[in-house]
PDB file of C-alpha atoms and ligand atoms in Angstrom:
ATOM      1  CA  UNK A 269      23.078 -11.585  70.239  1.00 89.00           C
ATOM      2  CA  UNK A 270      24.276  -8.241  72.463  1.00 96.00           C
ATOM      3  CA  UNK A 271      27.149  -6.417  71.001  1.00 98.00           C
ATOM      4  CA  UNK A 272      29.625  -5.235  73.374  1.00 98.00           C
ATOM      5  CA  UNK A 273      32.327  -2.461  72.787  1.00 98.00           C
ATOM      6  CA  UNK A 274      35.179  -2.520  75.637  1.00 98.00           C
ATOM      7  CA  UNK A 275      38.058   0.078  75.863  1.00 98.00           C
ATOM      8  CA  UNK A 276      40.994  -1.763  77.348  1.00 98.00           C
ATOM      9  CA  UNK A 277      44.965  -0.871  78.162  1.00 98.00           C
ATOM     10  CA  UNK A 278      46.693   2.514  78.536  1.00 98.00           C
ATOM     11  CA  UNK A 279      47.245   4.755  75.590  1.00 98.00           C
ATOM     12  CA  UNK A 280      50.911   6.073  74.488  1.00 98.00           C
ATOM     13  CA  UNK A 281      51.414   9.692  73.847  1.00 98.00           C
ATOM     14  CA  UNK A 282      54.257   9.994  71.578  1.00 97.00           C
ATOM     15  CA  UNK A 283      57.142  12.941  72.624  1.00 96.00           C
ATOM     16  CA  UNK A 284      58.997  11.478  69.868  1.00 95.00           C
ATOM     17  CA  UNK A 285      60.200   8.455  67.590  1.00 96.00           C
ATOM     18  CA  UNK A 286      61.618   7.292  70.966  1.00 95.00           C
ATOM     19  CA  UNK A 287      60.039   8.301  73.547  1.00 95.00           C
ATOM     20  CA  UNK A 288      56.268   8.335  74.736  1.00 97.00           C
ATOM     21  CA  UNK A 289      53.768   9.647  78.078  1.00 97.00           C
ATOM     22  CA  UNK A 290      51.514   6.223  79.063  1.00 98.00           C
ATOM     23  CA  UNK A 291      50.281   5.012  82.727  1.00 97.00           C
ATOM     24  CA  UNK A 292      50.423   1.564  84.530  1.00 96.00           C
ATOM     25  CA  UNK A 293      47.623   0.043  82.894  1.00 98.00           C
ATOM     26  CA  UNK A 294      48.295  -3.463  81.663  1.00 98.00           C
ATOM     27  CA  UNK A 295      45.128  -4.236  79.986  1.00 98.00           C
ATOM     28  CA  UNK A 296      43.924  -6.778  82.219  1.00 98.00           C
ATOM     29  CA  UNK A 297      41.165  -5.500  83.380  1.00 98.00           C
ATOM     30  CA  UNK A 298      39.399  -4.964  79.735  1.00 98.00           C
ATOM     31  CA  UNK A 299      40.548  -8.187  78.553  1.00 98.00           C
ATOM     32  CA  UNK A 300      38.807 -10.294  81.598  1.00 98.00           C
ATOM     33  CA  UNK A 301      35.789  -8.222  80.431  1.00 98.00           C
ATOM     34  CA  UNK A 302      36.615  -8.942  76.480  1.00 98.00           C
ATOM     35  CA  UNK A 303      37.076 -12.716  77.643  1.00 98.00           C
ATOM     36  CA  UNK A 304      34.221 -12.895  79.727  1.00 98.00           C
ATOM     37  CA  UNK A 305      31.730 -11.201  77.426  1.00 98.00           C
ATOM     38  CA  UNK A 306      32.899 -13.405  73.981  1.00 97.00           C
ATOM     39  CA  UNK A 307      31.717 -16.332  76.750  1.00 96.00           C
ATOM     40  CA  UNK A 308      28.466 -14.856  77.856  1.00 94.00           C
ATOM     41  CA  UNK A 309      27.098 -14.912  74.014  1.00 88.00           C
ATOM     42  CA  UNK A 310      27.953 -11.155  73.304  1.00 97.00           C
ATOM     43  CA  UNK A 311      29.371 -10.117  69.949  1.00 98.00           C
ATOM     44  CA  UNK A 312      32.845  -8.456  71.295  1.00 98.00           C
ATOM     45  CA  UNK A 313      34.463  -5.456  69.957  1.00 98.00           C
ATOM     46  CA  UNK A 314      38.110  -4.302  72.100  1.00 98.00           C
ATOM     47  CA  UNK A 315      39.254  -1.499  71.228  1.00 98.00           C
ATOM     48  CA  UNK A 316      42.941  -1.710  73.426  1.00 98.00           C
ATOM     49  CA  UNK A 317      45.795   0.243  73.717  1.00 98.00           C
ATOM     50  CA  UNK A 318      49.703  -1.725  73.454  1.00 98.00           C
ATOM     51  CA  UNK A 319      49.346  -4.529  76.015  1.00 98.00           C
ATOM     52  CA  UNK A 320      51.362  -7.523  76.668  1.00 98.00           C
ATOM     53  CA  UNK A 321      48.409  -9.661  76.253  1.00 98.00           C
ATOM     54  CA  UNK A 322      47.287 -12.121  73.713  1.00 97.00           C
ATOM     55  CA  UNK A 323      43.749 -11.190  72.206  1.00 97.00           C
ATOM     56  CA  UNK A 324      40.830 -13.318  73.615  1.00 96.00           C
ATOM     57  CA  UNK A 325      39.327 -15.684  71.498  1.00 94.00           C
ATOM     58  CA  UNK A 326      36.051 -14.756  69.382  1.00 94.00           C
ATOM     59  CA  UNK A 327      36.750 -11.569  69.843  1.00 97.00           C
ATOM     60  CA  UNK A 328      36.973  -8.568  67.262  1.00 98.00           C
ATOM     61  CA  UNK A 329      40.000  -6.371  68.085  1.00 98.00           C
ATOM     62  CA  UNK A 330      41.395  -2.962  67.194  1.00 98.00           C
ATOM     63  CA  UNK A 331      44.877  -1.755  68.215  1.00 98.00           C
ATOM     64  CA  UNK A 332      45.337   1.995  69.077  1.00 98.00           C
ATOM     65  CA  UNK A 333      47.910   3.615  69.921  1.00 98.00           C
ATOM     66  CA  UNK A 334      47.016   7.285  71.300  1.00 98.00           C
ATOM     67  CA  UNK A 335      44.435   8.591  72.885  1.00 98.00           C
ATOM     68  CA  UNK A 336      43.072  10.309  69.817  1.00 98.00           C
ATOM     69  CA  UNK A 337      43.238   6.773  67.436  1.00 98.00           C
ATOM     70  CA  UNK A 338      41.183   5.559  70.670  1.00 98.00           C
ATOM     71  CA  UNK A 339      38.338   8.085  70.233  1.00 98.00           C
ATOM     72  CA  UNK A 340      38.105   7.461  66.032  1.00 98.00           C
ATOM     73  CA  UNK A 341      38.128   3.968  66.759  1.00 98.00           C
ATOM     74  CA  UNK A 342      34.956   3.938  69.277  1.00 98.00           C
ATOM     75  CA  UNK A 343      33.417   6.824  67.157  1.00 98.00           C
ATOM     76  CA  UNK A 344      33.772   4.502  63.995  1.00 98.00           C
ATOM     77  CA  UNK A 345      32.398   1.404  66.178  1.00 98.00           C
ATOM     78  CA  UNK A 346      30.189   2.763  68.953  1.00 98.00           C
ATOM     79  CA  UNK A 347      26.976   2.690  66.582  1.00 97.00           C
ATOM     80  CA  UNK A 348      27.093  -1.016  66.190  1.00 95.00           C
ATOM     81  CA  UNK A 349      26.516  -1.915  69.417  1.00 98.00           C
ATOM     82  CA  UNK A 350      24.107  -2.420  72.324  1.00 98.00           C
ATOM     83  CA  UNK A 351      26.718  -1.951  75.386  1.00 98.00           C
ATOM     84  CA  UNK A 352      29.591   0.120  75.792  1.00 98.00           C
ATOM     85  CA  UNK A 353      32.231  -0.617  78.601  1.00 98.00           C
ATOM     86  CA  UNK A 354      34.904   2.137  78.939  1.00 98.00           C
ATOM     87  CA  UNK A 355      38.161   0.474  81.093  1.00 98.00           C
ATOM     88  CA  UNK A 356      40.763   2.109  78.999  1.00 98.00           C
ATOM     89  CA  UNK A 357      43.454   4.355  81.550  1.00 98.00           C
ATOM     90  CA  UNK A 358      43.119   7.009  78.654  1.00 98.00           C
ATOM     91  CA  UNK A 359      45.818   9.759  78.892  1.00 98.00           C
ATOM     92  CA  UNK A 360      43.948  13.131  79.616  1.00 97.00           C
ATOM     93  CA  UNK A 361      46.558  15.057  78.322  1.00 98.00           C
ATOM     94  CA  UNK A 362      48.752  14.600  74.742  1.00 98.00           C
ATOM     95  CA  UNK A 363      52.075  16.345  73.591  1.00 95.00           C
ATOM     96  CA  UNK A 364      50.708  18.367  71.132  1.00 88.00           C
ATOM     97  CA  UNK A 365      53.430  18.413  68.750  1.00 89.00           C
ATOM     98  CA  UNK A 366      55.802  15.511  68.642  1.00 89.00           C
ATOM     99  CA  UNK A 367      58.954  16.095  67.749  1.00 88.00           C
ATOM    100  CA  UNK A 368      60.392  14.349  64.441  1.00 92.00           C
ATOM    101  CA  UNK A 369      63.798  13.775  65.389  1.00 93.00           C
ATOM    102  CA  UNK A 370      64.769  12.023  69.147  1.00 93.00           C
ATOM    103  CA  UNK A 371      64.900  15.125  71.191  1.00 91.00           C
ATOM    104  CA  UNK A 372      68.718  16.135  71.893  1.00 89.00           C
ATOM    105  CA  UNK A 373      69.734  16.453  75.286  1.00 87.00           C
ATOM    106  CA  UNK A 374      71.093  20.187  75.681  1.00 86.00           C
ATOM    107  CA  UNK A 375      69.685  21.681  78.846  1.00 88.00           C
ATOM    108  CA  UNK A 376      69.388  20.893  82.288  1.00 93.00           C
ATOM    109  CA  UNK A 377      66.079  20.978  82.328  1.00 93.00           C
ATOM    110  CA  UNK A 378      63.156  20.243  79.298  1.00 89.00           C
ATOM    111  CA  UNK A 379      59.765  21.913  79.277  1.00 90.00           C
ATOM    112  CA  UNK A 380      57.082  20.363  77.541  1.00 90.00           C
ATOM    113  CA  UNK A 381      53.335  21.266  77.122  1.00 93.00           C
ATOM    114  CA  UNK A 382      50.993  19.103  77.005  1.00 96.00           C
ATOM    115  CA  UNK A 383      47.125  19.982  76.217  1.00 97.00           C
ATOM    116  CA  UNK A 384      43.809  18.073  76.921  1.00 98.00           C
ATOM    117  CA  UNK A 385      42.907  15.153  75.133  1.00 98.00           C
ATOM    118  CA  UNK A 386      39.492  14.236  73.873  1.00 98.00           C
ATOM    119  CA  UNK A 387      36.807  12.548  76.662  1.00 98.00           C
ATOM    120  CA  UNK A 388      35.441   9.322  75.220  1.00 98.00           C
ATOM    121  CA  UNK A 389      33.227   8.640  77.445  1.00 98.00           C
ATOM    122  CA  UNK A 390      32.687  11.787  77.920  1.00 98.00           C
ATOM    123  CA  UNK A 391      31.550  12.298  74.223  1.00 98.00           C
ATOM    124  CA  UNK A 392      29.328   8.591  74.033  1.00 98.00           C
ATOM    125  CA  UNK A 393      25.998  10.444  74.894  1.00 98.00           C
ATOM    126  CA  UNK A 394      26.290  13.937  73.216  1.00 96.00           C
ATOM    127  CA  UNK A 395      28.630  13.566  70.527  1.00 97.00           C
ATOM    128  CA  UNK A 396      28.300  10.251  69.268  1.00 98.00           C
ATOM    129  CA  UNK A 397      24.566  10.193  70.098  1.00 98.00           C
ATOM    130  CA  UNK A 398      24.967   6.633  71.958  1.00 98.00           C
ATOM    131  CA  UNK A 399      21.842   5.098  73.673  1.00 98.00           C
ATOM    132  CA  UNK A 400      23.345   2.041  74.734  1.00 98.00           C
ATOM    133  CA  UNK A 401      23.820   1.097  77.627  1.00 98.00           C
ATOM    134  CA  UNK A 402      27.146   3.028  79.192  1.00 98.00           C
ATOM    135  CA  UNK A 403      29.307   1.752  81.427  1.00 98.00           C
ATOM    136  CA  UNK A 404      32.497   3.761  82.518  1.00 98.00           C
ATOM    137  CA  UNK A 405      35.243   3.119  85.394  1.00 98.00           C
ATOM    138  CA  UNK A 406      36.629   5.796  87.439  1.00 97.00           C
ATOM    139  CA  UNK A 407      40.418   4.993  88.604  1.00 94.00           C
ATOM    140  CA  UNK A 408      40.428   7.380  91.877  1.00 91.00           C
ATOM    141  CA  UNK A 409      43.078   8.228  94.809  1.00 92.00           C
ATOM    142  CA  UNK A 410      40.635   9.940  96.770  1.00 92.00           C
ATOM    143  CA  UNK A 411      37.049  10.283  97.346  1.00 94.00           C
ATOM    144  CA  UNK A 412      36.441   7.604  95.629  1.00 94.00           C
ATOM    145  CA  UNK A 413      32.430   6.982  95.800  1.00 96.00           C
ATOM    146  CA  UNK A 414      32.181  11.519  95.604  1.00 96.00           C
ATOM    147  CA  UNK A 415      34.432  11.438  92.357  1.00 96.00           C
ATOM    148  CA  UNK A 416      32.603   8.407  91.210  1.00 97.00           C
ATOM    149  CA  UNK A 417      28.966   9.724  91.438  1.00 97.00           C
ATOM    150  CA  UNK A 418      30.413  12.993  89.409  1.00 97.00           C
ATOM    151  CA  UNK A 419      31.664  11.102  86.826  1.00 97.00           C
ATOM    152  CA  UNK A 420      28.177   8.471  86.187  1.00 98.00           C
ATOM    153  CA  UNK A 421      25.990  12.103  86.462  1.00 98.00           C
ATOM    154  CA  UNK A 422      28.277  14.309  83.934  1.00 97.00           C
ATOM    155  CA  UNK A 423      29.162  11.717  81.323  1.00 98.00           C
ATOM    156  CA  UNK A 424      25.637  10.385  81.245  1.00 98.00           C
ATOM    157  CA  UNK A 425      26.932   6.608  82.395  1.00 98.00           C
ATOM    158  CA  UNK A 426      24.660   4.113  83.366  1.00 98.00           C
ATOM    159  CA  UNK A 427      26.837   2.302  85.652  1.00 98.00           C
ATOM    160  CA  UNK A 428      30.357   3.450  87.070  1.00 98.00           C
ATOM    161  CA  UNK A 429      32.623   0.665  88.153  1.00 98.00           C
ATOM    162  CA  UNK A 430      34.785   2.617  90.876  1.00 97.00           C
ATOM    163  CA  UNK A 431      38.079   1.300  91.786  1.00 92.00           C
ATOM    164  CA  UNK A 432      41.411   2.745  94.006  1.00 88.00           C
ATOM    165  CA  UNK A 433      44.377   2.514  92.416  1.00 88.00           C
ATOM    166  CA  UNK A 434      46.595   3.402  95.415  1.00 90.00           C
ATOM    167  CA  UNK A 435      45.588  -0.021  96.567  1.00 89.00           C
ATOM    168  CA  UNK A 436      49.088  -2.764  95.541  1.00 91.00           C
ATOM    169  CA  UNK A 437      46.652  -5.690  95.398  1.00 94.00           C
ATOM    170  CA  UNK A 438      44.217  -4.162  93.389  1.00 95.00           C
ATOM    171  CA  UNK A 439      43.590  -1.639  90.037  1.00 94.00           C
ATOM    172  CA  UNK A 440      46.627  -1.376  87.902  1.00 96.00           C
ATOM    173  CA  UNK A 441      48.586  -4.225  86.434  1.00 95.00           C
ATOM    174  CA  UNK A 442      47.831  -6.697  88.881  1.00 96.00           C
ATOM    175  CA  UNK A 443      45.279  -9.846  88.555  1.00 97.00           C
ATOM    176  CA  UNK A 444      42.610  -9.045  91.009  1.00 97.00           C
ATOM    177  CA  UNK A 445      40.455  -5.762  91.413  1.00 96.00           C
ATOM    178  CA  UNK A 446      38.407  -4.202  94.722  1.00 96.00           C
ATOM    179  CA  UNK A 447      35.302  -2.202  93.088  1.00 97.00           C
ATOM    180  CA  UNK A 448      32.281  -0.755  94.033  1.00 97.00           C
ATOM    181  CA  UNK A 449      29.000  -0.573  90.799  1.00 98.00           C
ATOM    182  CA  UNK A 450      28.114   2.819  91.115  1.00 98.00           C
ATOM    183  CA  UNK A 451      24.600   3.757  89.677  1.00 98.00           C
ATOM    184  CA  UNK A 452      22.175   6.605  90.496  1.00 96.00           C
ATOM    185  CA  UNK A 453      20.025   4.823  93.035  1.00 96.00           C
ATOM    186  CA  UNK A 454      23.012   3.623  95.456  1.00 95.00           C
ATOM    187  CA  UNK A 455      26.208   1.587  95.246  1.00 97.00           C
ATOM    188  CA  UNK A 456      27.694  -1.811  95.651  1.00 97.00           C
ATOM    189  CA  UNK A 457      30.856  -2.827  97.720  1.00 96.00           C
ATOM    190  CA  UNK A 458      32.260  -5.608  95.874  1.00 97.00           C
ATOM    191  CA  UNK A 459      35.005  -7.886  97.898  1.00 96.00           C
ATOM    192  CA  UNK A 460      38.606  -7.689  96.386  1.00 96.00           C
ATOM    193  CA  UNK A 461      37.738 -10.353  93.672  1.00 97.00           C
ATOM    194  CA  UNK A 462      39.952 -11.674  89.778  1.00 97.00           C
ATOM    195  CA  UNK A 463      39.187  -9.905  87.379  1.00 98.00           C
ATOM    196  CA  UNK A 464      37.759 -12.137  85.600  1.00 98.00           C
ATOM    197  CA  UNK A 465      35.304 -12.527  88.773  1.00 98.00           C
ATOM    198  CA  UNK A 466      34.671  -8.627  88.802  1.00 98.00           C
ATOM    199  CA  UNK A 467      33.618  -8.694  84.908  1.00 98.00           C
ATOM    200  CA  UNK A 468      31.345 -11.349  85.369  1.00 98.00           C
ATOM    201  CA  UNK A 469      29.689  -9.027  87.963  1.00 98.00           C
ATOM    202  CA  UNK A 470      29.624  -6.586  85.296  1.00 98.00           C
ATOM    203  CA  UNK A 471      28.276  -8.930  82.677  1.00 98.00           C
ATOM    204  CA  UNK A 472      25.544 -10.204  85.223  1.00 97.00           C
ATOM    205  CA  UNK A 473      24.925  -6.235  85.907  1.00 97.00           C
ATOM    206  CA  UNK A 474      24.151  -5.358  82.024  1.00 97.00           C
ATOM    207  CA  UNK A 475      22.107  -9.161  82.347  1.00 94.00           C
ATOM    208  CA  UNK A 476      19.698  -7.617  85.022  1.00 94.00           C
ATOM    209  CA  UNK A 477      19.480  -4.149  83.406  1.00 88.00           C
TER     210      UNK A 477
HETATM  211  O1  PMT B  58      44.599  -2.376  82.772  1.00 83.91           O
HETATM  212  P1  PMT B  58      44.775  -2.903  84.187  1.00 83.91           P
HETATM  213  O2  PMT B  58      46.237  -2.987  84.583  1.00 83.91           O
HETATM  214  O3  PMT B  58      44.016  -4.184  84.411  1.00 83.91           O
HETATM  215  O4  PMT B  58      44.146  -1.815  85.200  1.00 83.91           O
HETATM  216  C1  PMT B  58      42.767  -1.632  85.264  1.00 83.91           C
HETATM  217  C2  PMT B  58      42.421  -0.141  85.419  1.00 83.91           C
HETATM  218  C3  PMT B  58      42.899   0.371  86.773  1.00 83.91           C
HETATM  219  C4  PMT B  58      43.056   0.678  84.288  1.00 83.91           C
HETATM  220  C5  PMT B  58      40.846  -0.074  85.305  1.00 83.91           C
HETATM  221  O5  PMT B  58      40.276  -0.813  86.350  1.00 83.91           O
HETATM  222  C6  PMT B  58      40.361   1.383  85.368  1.00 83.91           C
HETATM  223  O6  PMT B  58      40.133   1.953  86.422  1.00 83.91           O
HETATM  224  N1  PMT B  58      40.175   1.987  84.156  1.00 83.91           N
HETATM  225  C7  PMT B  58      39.854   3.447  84.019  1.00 83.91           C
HETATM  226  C8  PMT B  58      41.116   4.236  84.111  1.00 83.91           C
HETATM  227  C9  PMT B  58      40.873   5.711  83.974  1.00 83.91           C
HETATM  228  O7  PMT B  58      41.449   6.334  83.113  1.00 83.91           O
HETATM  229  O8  PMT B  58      39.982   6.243  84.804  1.00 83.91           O
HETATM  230  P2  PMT B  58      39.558   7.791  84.863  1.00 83.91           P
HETATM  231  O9  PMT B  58      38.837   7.945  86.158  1.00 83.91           O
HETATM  232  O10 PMT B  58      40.708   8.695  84.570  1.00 83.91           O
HETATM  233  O11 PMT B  58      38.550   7.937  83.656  1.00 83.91           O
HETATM  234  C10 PMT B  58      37.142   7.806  83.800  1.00 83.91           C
HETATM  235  C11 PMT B  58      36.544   7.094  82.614  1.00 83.91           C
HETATM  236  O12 PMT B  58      36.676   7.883  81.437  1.00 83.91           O
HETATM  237  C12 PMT B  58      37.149   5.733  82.283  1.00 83.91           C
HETATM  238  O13 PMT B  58      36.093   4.882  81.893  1.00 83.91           O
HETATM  239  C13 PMT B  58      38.073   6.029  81.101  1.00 83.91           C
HETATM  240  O14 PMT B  58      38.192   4.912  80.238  1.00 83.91           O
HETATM  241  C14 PMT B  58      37.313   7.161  80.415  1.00 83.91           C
HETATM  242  N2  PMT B  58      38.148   8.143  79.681  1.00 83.91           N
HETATM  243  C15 PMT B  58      39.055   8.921  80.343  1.00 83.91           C
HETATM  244  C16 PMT B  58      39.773   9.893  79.662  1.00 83.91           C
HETATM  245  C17 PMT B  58      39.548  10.043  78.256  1.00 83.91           C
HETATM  246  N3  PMT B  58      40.233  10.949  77.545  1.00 83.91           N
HETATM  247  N4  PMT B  58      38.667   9.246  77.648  1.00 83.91           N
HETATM  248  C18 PMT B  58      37.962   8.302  78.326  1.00 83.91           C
HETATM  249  O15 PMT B  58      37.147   7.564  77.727  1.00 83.91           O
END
């Protein structure tokens, strides 16, 4: 049986006890995949950020909460398995020092600095040695195909499932997805199709590879 890792959901970058930096992601996306893989005969591990969604069935499952619990959890788990599939809307950036106390409101205006978190997919082939196959999704406003074709090149991925998120009816928190499969001999348009249509079209992807 194939093992499958999937990344799924945003990541919450705490300011402090109240307050947090996230993104639109609703998990959706990784959880049609997570869904969709536990019914294809693969072995599933999700790794997801907080979602408002219930865990698919057969499935082994790991909540995270930041960006960096996200990377220790794949670097823990990536060994185990055959296929990686990287959907998470990981923050890139993290408040480095959360404060301990709810932050008072004094001034007009509140500076914070954020600094870089850690790539996961970025880190699959080099630092965690993975020679699975690597699949990775690029959420783009522009250039879309360019930015994708960077991204499948400089993170080593072996497929690159490119979607735009300024689209309403497709990408973030919504039920259906537009993508194009993004490998280093060409690319794929793929029709606006469910999610749980696009990650069969993953599935059947990693099938023929
Ligand atoms: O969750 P939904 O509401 O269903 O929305 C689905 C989605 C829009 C989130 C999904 O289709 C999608 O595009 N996921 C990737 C979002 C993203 O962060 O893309 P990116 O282009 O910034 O990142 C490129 C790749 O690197 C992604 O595979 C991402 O998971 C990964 N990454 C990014 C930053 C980081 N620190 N670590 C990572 O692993």
């Amino acid at each position: 049986m194939m093992k499958v890792l999937i990344t799924a959901g945003p990541t919450r970058e705490a300011i402090d006890p109240a307050r947090f930096i996230s993104n639109y992601s609703s998990g959706k996306m990784g959880y049609a995949l997570a869904n969709a893989c536990a019914h294809s005969e693969f072995e599933v591990l999700l790794i997801s950020g907080p979602t408002q969604l219930e865990v698919p069935i057969n499935c082994d499952y790991i909540p995270v909460e930041s960006a960096q619990e996200m990377y220790e959890a794949v670097e823990k788990h990536i060994h185990d398995v055959d296929v990686a599939i990287f959907s998470a809307a990981v923050a890139d950036y993290t408040y480095a020092s959360p404060a301990a106390q709810k932050i008072k409101k004094y001034g007009d205006t509140l500076i914070i600095e954020l600094e870089k978190t850690k790539d996961i997919l970025g880190s699959a082939r080099v630092e965690f040695d993975f020679k699975g196959i690597l699949i990775g999704f690029a959420a783009e406003t522009e250039n879309l195909l360019d930015n994708a074709r960077i991204k499948l090149e400089k993170k080593g991925c072996d497929l690159i499932v490119a979607n735009d998120i300024l689209r309403k009816d497709s990408g973030f928190n919504v039920d259906h997805n537009q993508a194009y499969l993004v490998t280093s001999t060409g690319h794929q348009e793929l029709p606006l199709l469910s999610k749980k249509a696009l990650a069969l079209a993953i599935i059947q992807w990693v099938q023929a590879h």
